[in-house]
PDB file of C-alpha atoms in Angstrom:
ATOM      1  CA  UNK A   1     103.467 -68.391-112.458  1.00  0.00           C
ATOM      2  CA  UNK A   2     105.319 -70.069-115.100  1.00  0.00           C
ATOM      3  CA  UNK A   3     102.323 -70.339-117.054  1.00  0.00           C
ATOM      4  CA  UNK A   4     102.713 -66.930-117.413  1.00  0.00           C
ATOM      5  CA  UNK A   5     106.445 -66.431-118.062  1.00  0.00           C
ATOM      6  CA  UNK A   6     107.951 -65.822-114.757  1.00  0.00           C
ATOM      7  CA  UNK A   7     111.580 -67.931-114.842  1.00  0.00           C
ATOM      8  CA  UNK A   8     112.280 -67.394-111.123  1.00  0.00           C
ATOM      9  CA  UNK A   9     109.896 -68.269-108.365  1.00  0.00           C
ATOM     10  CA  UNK A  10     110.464 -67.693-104.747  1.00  0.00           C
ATOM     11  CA  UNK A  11     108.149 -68.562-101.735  1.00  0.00           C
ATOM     12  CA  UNK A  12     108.934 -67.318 -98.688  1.00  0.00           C
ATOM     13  CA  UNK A  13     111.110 -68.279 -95.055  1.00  0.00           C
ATOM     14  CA  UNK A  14     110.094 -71.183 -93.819  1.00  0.00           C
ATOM     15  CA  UNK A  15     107.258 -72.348 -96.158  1.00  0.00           C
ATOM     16  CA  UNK A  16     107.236 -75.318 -94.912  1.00  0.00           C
ATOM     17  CA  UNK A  17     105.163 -75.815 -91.497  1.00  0.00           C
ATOM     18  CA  UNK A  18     104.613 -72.904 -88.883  1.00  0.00           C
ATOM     19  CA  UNK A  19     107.548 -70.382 -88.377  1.00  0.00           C
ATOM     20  CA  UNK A  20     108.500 -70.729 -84.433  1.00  0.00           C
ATOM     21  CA  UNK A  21     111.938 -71.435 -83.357  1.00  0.00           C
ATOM     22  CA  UNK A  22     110.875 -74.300 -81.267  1.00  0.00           C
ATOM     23  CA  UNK A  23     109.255 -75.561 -84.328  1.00  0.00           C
ATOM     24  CA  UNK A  24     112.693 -75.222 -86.439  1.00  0.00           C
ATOM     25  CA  UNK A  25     113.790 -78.952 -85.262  1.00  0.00           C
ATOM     26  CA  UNK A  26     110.627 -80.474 -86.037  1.00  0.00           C
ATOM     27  CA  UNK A  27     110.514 -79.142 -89.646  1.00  0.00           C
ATOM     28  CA  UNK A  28     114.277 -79.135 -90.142  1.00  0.00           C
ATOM     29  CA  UNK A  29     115.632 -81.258 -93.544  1.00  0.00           C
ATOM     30  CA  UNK A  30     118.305 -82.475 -95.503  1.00  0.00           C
ATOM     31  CA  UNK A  31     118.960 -80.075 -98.891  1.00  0.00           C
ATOM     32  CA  UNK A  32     119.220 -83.157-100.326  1.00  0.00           C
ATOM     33  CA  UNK A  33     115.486 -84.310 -99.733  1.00  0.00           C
ATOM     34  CA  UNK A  34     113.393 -84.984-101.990  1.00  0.00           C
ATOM     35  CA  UNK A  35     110.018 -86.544-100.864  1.00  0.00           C
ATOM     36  CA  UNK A  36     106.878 -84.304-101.354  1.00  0.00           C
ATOM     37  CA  UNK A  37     106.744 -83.411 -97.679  1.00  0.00           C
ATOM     38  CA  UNK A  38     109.679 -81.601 -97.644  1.00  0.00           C
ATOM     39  CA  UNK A  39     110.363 -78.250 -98.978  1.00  0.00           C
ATOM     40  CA  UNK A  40     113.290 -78.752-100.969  1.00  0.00           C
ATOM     41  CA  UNK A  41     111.484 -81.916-102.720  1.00  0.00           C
ATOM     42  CA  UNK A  42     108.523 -79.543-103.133  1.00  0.00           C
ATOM     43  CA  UNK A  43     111.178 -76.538-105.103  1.00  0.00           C
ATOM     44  CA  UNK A  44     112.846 -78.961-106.862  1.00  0.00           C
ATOM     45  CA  UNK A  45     110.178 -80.828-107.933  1.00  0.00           C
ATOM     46  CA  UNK A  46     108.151 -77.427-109.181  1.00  0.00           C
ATOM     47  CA  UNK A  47     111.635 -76.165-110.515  1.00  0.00           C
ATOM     48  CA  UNK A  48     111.706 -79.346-112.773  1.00  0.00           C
ATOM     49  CA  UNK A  49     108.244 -79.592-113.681  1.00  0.00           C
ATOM     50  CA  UNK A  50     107.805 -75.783-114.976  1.00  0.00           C
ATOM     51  CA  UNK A  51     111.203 -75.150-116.429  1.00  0.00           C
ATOM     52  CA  UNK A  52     111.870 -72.277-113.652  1.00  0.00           C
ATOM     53  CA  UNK A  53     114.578 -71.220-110.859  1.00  0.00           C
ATOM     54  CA  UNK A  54     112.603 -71.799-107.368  1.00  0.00           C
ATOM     55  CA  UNK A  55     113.784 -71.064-104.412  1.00  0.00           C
ATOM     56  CA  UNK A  56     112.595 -70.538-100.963  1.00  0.00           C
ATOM     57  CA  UNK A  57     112.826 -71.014 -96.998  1.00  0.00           C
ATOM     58  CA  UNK A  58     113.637 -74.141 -95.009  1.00  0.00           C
ATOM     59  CA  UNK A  59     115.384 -75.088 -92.346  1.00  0.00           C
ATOM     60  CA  UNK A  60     118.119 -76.851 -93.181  1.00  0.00           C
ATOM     61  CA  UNK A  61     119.688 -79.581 -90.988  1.00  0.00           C
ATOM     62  CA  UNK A  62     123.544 -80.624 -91.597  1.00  0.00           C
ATOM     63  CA  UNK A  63     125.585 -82.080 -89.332  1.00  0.00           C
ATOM     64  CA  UNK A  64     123.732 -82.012 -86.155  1.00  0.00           C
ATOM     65  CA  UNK A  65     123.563 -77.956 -86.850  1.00  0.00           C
ATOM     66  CA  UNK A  66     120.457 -76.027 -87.999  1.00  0.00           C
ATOM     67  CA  UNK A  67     120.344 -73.069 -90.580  1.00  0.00           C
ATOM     68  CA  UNK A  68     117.237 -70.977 -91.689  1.00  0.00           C
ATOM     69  CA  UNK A  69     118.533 -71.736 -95.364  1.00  0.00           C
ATOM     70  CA  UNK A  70     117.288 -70.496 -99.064  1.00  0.00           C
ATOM     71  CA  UNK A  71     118.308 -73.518-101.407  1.00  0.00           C
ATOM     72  CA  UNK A  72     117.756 -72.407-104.880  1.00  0.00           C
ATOM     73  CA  UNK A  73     116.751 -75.573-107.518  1.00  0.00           C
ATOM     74  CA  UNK A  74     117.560 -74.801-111.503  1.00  0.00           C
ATOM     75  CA  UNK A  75     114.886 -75.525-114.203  1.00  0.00           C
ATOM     76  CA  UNK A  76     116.402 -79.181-114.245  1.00  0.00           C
ATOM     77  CA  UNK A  77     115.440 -79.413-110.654  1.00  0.00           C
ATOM     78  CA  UNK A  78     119.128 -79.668-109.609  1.00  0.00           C
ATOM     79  CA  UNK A  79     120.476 -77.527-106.801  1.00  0.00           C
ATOM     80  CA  UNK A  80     122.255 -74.654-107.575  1.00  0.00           C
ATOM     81  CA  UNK A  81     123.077 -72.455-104.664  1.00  0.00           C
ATOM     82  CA  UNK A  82     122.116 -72.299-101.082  1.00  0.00           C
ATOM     83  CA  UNK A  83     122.100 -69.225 -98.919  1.00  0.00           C
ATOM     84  CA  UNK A  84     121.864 -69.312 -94.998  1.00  0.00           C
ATOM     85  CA  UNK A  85     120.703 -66.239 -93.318  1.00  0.00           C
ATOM     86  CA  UNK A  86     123.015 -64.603 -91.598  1.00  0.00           C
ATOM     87  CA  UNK A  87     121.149 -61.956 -89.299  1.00  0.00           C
ATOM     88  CA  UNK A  88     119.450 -64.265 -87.442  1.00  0.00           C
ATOM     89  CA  UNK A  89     116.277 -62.198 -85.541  1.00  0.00           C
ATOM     90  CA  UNK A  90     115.701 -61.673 -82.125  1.00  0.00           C
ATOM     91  CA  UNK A  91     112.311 -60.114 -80.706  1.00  0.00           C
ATOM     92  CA  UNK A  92     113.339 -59.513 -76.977  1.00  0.00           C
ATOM     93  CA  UNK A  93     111.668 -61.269 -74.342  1.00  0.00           C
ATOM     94  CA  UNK A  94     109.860 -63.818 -76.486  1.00  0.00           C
ATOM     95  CA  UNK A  95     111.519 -65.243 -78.912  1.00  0.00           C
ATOM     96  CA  UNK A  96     115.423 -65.620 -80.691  1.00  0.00           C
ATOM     97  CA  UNK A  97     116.170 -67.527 -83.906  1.00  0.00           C
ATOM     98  CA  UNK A  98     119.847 -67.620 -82.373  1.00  0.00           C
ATOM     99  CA  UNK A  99     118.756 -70.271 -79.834  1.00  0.00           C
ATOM    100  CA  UNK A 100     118.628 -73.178 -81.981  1.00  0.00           C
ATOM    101  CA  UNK A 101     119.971 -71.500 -85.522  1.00  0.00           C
ATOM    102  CA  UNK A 102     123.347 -71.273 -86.343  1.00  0.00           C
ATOM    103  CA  UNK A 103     123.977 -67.738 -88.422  1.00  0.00           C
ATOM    104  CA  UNK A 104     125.532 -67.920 -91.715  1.00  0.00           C
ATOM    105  CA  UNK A 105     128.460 -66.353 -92.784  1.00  0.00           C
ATOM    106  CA  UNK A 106     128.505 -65.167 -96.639  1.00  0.00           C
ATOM    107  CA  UNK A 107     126.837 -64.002 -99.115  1.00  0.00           C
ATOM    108  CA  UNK A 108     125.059 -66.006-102.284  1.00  0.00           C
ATOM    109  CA  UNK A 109     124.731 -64.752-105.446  1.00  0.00           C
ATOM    110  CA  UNK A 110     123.238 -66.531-108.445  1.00  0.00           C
ATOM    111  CA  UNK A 111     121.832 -66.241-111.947  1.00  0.00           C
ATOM    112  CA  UNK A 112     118.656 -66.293-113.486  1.00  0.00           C
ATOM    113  CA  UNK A 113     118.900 -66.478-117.187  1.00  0.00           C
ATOM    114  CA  UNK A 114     120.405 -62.760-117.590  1.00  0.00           C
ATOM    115  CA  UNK A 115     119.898 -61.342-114.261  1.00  0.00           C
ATOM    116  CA  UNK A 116     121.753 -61.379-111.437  1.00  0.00           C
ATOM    117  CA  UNK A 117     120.316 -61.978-107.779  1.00  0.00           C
ATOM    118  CA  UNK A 118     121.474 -61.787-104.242  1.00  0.00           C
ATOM    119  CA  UNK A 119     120.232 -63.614-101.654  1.00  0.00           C
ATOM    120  CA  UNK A 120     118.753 -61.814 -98.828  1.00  0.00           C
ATOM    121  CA  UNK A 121     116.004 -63.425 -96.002  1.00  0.00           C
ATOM    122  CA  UNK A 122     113.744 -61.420 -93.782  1.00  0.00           C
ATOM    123  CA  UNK A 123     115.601 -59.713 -91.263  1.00  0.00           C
ATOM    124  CA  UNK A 124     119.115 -59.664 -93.229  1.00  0.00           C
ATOM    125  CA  UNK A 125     117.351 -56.563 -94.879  1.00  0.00           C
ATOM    126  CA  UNK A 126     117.568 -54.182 -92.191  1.00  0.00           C
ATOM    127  CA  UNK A 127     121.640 -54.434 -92.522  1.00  0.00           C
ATOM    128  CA  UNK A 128     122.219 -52.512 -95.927  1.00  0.00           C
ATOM    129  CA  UNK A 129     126.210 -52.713 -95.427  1.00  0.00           C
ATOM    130  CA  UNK A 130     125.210 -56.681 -96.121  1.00  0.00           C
ATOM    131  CA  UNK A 131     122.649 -55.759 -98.893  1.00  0.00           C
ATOM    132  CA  UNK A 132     125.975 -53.661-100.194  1.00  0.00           C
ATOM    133  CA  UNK A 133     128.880 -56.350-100.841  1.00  0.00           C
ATOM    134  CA  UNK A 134     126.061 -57.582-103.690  1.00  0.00           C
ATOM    135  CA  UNK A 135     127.002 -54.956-105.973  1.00  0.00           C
ATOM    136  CA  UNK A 136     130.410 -56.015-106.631  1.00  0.00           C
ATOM    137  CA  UNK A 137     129.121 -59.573-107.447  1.00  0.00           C
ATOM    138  CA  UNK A 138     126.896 -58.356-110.600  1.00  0.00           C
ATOM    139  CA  UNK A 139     123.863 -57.676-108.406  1.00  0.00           C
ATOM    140  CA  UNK A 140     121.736 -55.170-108.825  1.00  0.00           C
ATOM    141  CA  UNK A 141     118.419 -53.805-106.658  1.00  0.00           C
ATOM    142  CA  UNK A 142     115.110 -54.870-108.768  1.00  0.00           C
ATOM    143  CA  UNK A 143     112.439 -52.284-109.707  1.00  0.00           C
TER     144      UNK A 143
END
């Protein structure tokens, strides 16, 4: 992608190993890890080596307490920003992200050389009062 221009790269929740909430704990890291294995060592590693903005899903683990997280890594491969979701899903009867996720509780917006972008993951997008309080902070919707 940066090959051909793009400064901002984003992969999608939980890139790293199977989505499943009783997979979270098994895949859940540090934002502070950096081996290949691990998804924020794989974004800022990529972030570094292209000169781009990554950023992407993980589950984050910090202090004993999981969060379906979106760390964002700058072109020097440094972290930036980190947004947990804060609707956490819940498909009734089989399955609820709220059983072993804690929700987050603000929003996260960042730059990208000129523009402006607000963190949003998966099913924070059906709540556009949320999607809203973005304006305020510079954000705007993309084409």
């Amino acid at each position: 992608a940066a090959a051909d221009g793009a400064r901002f790269v984003a992969l999608p929740e939980c890139f790293v190993g199977k989505y499943g909430v009783a997979r979270f704990p098994e895949h859940a890291e540090s934002l502070d890890a950096t081996d290949d294995e691990s998804g924020c060592g794989v974004l800022a590693a990529a972030a570094r080596r292209h000169g781009v903005t990554t950023t992407g899903g993980v589950i984050e683990r910090a202090d004993g307490r999981l969060w379906n997280s979106m760390p964002v890594f700058g072109p020097d491969g440094a972290l930036v920003t980190n947004y947990r979701k804060v609707h956490l899903s819940r498909v009734l009867g089989i399955t609820s992200e709220s059983d072993v996720l804690e929700a987050g509780e603000a929003t996260t917006a960042y730059d990208v050389d000129d523009f402006r972008v607000g963190a949003a993951c998966c099913f924070d997008l059906r709540f556009p009062e949320w999607l809203r309080r973005y304006g305020p902070r510079g954000a705007r919707p993309a084409d």
